[in-house]
mmCIF file of C-alpha atoms in Angstrom:
data_model
loop_
_atom_site.group_PDB
_atom_site.id
_atom_site.type_symbol
_atom_site.label_atom_id
_atom_site.label_comp_id
_atom_site.label_asym_id
_atom_site.label_seq_id
_atom_site.Cartn_x
_atom_site.Cartn_y
_atom_site.Cartn_z
ATOM 1 C CA MET A 26 118.789 152.425 77.048
ATOM 2 C CA LEU A 27 117.882 155.311 79.346
ATOM 3 C CA LEU A 28 115.102 155.654 81.911
ATOM 4 C CA GLY A 29 112.850 158.688 82.080
ATOM 5 C CA VAL A 30 110.547 158.783 85.100
ATOM 6 C CA ASN A 31 107.102 160.355 84.894
ATOM 7 C CA ILE A 32 106.209 162.027 88.202
ATOM 8 C CA ASP A 33 102.574 162.881 87.385
ATOM 9 C CA HIS A 34 101.111 160.527 89.949
ATOM 10 C CA VAL A 35 103.098 161.975 92.802
ATOM 11 C CA ALA A 36 101.191 165.158 91.989
ATOM 12 C CA THR A 37 97.951 163.146 91.754
ATOM 13 C CA LEU A 38 98.453 161.996 95.336
ATOM 14 C CA ARG A 39 99.251 165.521 96.489
ATOM 15 C CA ASN A 40 96.172 166.924 94.813
ATOM 16 C CA ALA A 41 93.894 164.305 96.414
ATOM 17 C CA ARG A 42 94.165 166.183 99.714
ATOM 18 C CA GLY A 43 95.425 169.590 98.594
ATOM 19 C CA GLY A 44 98.437 171.192 100.189
ATOM 20 C CA GLU A 45 102.022 170.600 99.191
ATOM 21 C CA HIS A 46 102.760 166.948 100.001
ATOM 22 C CA PRO A 47 104.004 164.751 98.521
ATOM 23 C CA ASP A 48 106.024 167.215 96.484
ATOM 24 C CA PRO A 49 106.571 166.038 92.870
ATOM 25 C CA VAL A 50 109.630 168.260 92.577
ATOM 26 C CA GLN A 51 111.268 166.546 95.547
ATOM 27 C CA ALA A 52 110.290 163.214 94.029
ATOM 28 C CA ALA A 53 112.038 164.213 90.805
ATOM 29 C CA LEU A 54 115.256 164.894 92.697
ATOM 30 C CA VAL A 55 115.093 161.465 94.349
ATOM 31 C CA CYS A 56 114.477 159.870 90.934
ATOM 32 C CA GLU A 57 117.514 161.636 89.500
ATOM 33 C CA ALA A 58 119.686 160.485 92.382
ATOM 34 C CA ASN A 59 118.689 156.865 91.798
ATOM 35 C CA GLY A 60 119.051 156.361 88.069
ATOM 36 C CA ALA A 61 116.537 158.486 86.177
ATOM 37 C CA THR A 62 118.106 160.198 83.160
ATOM 38 C CA SER A 63 115.148 162.511 82.570
ATOM 39 C CA ILE A 64 111.999 163.668 84.330
ATOM 40 C CA THR A 65 108.674 163.671 82.497
ATOM 41 C CA ALA A 66 105.688 165.765 83.556
ATOM 42 C CA HIS A 67 102.373 166.054 81.696
ATOM 43 C CA LEU A 68 100.704 169.436 82.052
ATOM 44 C CA ARG A 69 97.074 168.746 81.201
ATOM 45 C CA GLU A 70 94.480 171.315 80.255
ATOM 46 C CA ASP A 71 92.552 170.630 83.493
ATOM 47 C CA ARG A 72 95.744 170.550 85.646
ATOM 48 C CA ARG A 73 94.562 167.314 87.252
ATOM 49 C CA HIS A 74 98.064 166.457 88.489
ATOM 50 C CA ILE A 75 101.048 168.567 87.432
ATOM 51 C CA LYS A 76 100.571 172.307 87.967
ATOM 52 C CA ASP A 77 102.276 175.206 86.222
ATOM 53 C CA LYS A 78 104.269 175.969 89.374
ATOM 54 C CA ASP A 79 105.630 172.405 89.329
ATOM 55 C CA LEU A 80 107.087 172.893 85.856
ATOM 56 C CA ILE A 81 108.718 176.173 86.840
ATOM 57 C CA ALA A 82 110.280 174.573 89.913
ATOM 58 C CA LEU A 83 111.391 171.474 88.004
ATOM 59 C CA LYS A 84 113.163 173.558 85.373
ATOM 60 C CA LYS A 85 115.057 175.380 88.131
ATOM 61 C CA VAL A 86 116.219 172.448 90.232
ATOM 62 C CA ILE A 87 116.584 169.217 88.277
ATOM 63 C CA LYS A 88 119.988 168.387 86.840
ATOM 64 C CA THR A 89 118.821 165.939 84.174
ATOM 65 C CA ASN A 90 116.478 166.710 81.278
ATOM 66 C CA LEU A 91 112.924 167.976 81.703
ATOM 67 C CA ASN A 92 110.499 166.377 79.253
ATOM 68 C CA LEU A 93 107.119 168.127 79.026
ATOM 69 C CA GLU A 94 104.206 166.059 77.780
ATOM 70 C CA MET A 95 101.510 168.306 76.346
ATOM 71 C CA ALA A 96 98.602 168.590 73.961
ATOM 72 C CA VAL A 97 98.799 170.365 70.612
ATOM 73 C CA THR A 98 97.205 173.622 71.793
ATOM 74 C CA SER A 99 98.291 177.242 71.645
ATOM 75 C CA GLU A 100 98.201 177.483 75.453
ATOM 76 C CA MET A 101 100.652 174.621 75.854
ATOM 77 C CA GLN A 102 102.871 175.912 73.085
ATOM 78 C CA GLN A 103 103.200 179.256 74.843
ATOM 79 C CA ILE A 104 103.961 177.568 78.167
ATOM 80 C CA ALA A 105 106.663 175.452 76.537
ATOM 81 C CA LEU A 106 108.211 178.479 74.857
ATOM 82 C CA LYS A 107 108.257 180.293 78.198
ATOM 83 C CA ILE A 108 109.666 177.467 80.321
ATOM 84 C CA LYS A 109 111.885 175.972 77.597
ATOM 85 C CA PRO A 110 112.130 172.345 78.739
ATOM 86 C CA HIS A 111 114.799 170.168 77.184
ATOM 87 C CA SER A 112 112.107 168.369 75.190
ATOM 88 C CA VAL A 113 108.381 168.191 74.623
ATOM 89 C CA CYS A 114 106.328 165.135 73.737
ATOM 90 C CA LEU A 115 103.116 165.933 71.919
ATOM 91 C CA VAL A 116 100.253 163.688 73.000
ATOM 92 C CA PRO A 117 96.504 163.454 72.315
ATOM 93 C CA GLU A 118 94.378 164.570 75.220
ATOM 94 C CA LYS A 119 90.752 164.055 76.226
ATOM 95 C CA ARG A 120 89.288 165.522 79.392
ATOM 96 C CA GLN A 121 87.349 162.373 80.232
ATOM 97 C CA GLU A 122 90.244 159.908 79.880
ATOM 98 C CA VAL A 123 91.964 158.489 82.952
ATOM 99 C CA THR A 124 95.266 158.224 81.115
ATOM 100 C CA THR A 125 96.399 158.733 77.531
ATOM 101 C CA GLU A 126 94.447 156.192 75.501
ATOM 102 C CA GLY A 127 96.439 156.053 72.275
ATOM 103 C CA GLY A 128 98.866 157.772 69.997
ATOM 104 C CA LEU A 129 98.661 161.148 68.334
ATOM 105 C CA ASP A 130 97.055 161.135 64.879
ATOM 106 C CA VAL A 131 99.959 162.649 62.983
ATOM 107 C CA VAL A 132 98.574 161.429 59.641
ATOM 108 C CA GLY A 133 95.324 163.334 60.050
ATOM 109 C CA ARG A 134 96.886 166.475 61.559
ATOM 110 C CA LEU A 135 100.191 166.656 59.724
ATOM 111 C CA ASN A 136 99.967 170.265 58.523
ATOM 112 C CA LYS A 137 98.894 171.539 61.943
ATOM 113 C CA ILE A 138 101.633 169.579 63.694
ATOM 114 C CA CYS A 139 104.299 170.829 61.272
ATOM 115 C CA ASP A 140 103.274 174.428 61.979
ATOM 116 C CA PHE A 141 102.984 173.770 65.705
ATOM 117 C CA ILE A 142 106.461 172.359 66.237
ATOM 118 C CA THR A 143 108.354 174.941 64.159
ATOM 119 C CA PRO A 144 108.595 177.622 66.901
ATOM 120 C CA LEU A 145 109.450 174.960 69.473
ATOM 121 C CA LYS A 146 112.395 173.764 67.423
ATOM 122 C CA GLU A 147 113.473 177.342 66.739
ATOM 123 C CA ALA A 148 113.585 177.832 70.519
ATOM 124 C CA GLY A 149 115.984 174.887 70.829
ATOM 125 C CA ILE A 150 113.413 172.460 72.248
ATOM 126 C CA LEU A 151 113.565 168.850 71.076
ATOM 127 C CA VAL A 152 110.195 167.600 69.820
ATOM 128 C CA SER A 153 108.837 164.076 70.131
ATOM 129 C CA LEU A 154 105.519 162.727 68.845
ATOM 130 C CA PHE A 155 103.712 160.068 70.888
ATOM 131 C CA ILE A 156 102.383 157.674 68.262
ATOM 132 C CA ASP A 157 101.020 154.190 67.819
ATOM 133 C CA PRO A 158 103.545 151.779 66.264
ATOM 134 C CA THR A 159 102.097 151.793 62.739
ATOM 135 C CA LYS A 160 103.777 152.461 59.425
ATOM 136 C CA ASP A 161 101.518 155.343 58.432
ATOM 137 C CA GLN A 162 102.095 157.202 61.706
ATOM 138 C CA VAL A 163 105.864 156.733 61.542
ATOM 139 C CA ASP A 164 105.842 157.888 57.899
ATOM 140 C CA ALA A 165 103.927 161.013 58.880
ATOM 141 C CA ALA A 166 106.159 161.685 61.876
ATOM 142 C CA ALA A 167 109.168 161.638 59.570
ATOM 143 C CA LYS A 168 107.539 164.378 57.479
ATOM 144 C CA SER A 169 106.681 166.547 60.478
ATOM 145 C CA GLY A 170 110.139 167.777 61.359
ATOM 146 C CA ALA A 171 110.128 166.212 64.835
ATOM 147 C CA GLN A 172 113.435 164.733 65.942
ATOM 148 C CA PHE A 173 111.931 161.942 68.069
ATOM 149 C CA ILE A 174 108.968 159.672 68.247
ATOM 150 C CA GLU A 175 107.747 157.963 71.393
ATOM 151 C CA LEU A 176 106.104 154.663 70.619
ATOM 152 C CA HIS A 177 102.916 153.914 72.529
ATOM 153 C CA THR A 178 103.564 150.600 74.286
ATOM 154 C CA GLY A 179 100.072 150.333 75.765
ATOM 155 C CA GLN A 180 98.820 147.556 73.501
ATOM 156 C CA TYR A 181 101.989 145.529 74.042
ATOM 157 C CA SER A 182 101.609 145.977 77.797
ATOM 158 C CA LEU A 183 97.970 144.842 77.713
ATOM 159 C CA ALA A 184 98.887 141.857 75.531
ATOM 160 C CA PHE A 185 101.871 140.778 77.641
ATOM 161 C CA GLY A 186 101.500 137.142 78.672
ATOM 162 C CA THR A 187 98.706 136.507 76.147
ATOM 163 C CA PRO A 188 98.747 134.992 72.643
ATOM 164 C CA ASP A 189 98.780 138.533 71.207
ATOM 165 C CA GLU A 190 102.053 139.517 72.861
ATOM 166 C CA ALA A 191 104.311 138.498 69.975
ATOM 167 C CA GLU A 192 102.274 140.444 67.419
ATOM 168 C CA GLU A 193 102.265 143.613 69.516
ATOM 169 C CA PHE A 194 105.974 143.308 70.229
ATOM 170 C CA GLU A 195 106.754 142.947 66.511
ATOM 171 C CA LYS A 196 104.803 146.138 65.794
ATOM 172 C CA LEU A 197 107.098 148.027 68.172
ATOM 173 C CA LYS A 198 110.182 146.449 66.674
ATOM 174 C CA ASP A 199 109.145 147.177 63.079
ATOM 175 C CA ALA A 200 108.167 150.761 63.889
ATOM 176 C CA THR A 201 111.539 151.344 65.560
ATOM 177 C CA GLU A 202 113.409 150.042 62.542
ATOM 178 C CA LEU A 203 111.342 152.183 60.184
ATOM 179 C CA ALA A 204 111.864 155.278 62.314
ATOM 180 C CA HIS A 205 115.616 154.741 62.302
ATOM 181 C CA SER A 206 115.566 154.476 58.518
ATOM 182 C CA TYR A 207 114.167 158.020 58.481
ATOM 183 C CA GLY A 208 116.757 159.290 60.954
ATOM 184 C CA LEU A 209 114.268 159.584 63.807
ATOM 185 C CA LYS A 210 115.283 158.772 67.371
ATOM 186 C CA VAL A 211 112.937 156.493 69.271
ATOM 187 C CA ASN A 212 111.624 156.558 72.817
ATOM 188 C CA ALA A 213 108.853 154.336 74.131
ATOM 189 C CA GLY A 214 106.406 154.170 77.000
ATOM 190 C CA HIS A 215 102.933 153.598 78.454
ATOM 191 C CA GLY A 216 101.919 150.650 80.609
ATOM 192 C CA LEU A 217 105.460 149.321 81.001
ATOM 193 C CA ASN A 218 106.121 147.662 84.359
ATOM 194 C CA TYR A 219 108.621 145.498 86.210
ATOM 195 C CA GLU A 220 107.373 142.325 84.506
ATOM 196 C CA ASN A 221 107.097 143.368 80.863
ATOM 197 C CA VAL A 222 109.834 145.970 80.449
ATOM 198 C CA TYR A 223 112.621 143.456 79.769
ATOM 199 C CA ARG A 224 111.457 142.888 76.186
ATOM 200 C CA MET A 225 112.184 146.504 75.311
ATOM 201 C CA ARG A 226 115.878 145.604 75.580
ATOM 202 C CA GLN A 227 115.309 143.211 72.668
ATOM 203 C CA ILE A 228 114.523 146.116 70.334
ATOM 204 C CA TYR A 229 117.679 147.664 68.973
ATOM 205 C CA GLY A 230 117.919 151.416 69.123
ATOM 206 C CA ILE A 231 115.312 152.536 71.667
ATOM 207 C CA HIS A 232 116.864 155.609 73.241
ATOM 208 C CA GLU A 233 114.772 156.016 76.381
ATOM 209 C CA LEU A 234 111.778 154.491 78.128
ATOM 210 C CA ASN A 235 109.364 156.823 79.908
ATOM 211 C CA ILE A 236 107.736 155.053 82.838
ATOM 212 C CA GLY A 237 105.609 156.499 85.613
ATOM 213 C CA HIS A 238 102.640 154.659 87.083
ATOM 214 C CA SER A 239 104.347 151.351 87.800
ATOM 215 C CA ILE A 240 107.303 153.084 89.477
ATOM 216 C CA ILE A 241 105.111 155.272 91.696
ATOM 217 C CA SER A 242 102.952 152.247 92.548
ATOM 218 C CA ARG A 243 106.027 150.265 93.529
ATOM 219 C CA ALA A 244 107.283 153.211 95.562
ATOM 220 C CA VAL A 245 104.288 152.918 97.893
ATOM 221 C CA PHE A 246 105.790 149.651 99.181
ATOM 222 C CA VAL A 247 109.559 150.067 98.839
ATOM 223 C CA GLY A 248 110.176 153.817 98.557
ATOM 224 C CA ILE A 249 110.718 155.835 95.417
ATOM 225 C CA ASP A 250 114.505 155.540 95.615
ATOM 226 C CA LYS A 251 114.446 151.740 95.505
ATOM 227 C CA ALA A 252 111.605 151.656 92.967
ATOM 228 C CA VAL A 253 113.653 153.755 90.533
ATOM 229 C CA GLN A 254 116.821 151.754 91.211
ATOM 230 C CA GLU A 255 115.013 148.510 90.432
ATOM 231 C CA MET A 256 113.530 149.804 87.195
ATOM 232 C CA ALA A 257 116.818 151.375 86.098
ATOM 233 C CA ALA A 258 118.535 148.030 86.573
ATOM 234 C CA LEU A 259 115.896 146.269 84.473
ATOM 235 C CA VAL A 260 116.179 148.861 81.711
ATOM 236 C CA LYS A 261 119.968 148.775 81.587
#
């Protein structure tokens, strides 16, 4: 199982004071050097953390894969087609949310999503859909033409250590199995940390975990190099 590191919150810290530091691009290089197999950056409509210039610089300098998280909008589609990251992950987006609150409603937006991802795939960009681990969303994702799904692990993470943990874990496991039956590859992420991530190894066939906040939080105390090394060891 691979580890993708989301560097959004390095940019959040930079933007809190303005200027150029800490540089999320430099952080991405440190992550790569210490076990990250891809770098994820979410370009939001309001540019609250990652900026357009960050994506351009990341595409130029990183040696692993650039994964662009983005909303299903024409603006983001054009940016993706211009920058041509290795992959995009389509996520729901609300201006008022602190972080992504749930999965993309592929069931309710299937026709739009099918049309949206066609030019991305034609440009050679892998497409993933960030979805809740439910049968109807996996079924719809399989019809969309996307090659990947990324399962939203937020409810599992919130339930970890409570009586609801087993139920939420089984949802992830069942959704992974169903996705594989359709030929979809499976990533997962959201809310995973150094305590709860080990259970992801118990689900056969998860390709990559995308983790950001917990790694950047840990980096405040031990440095980003060690924080990534520790998480990579837990994932592997």
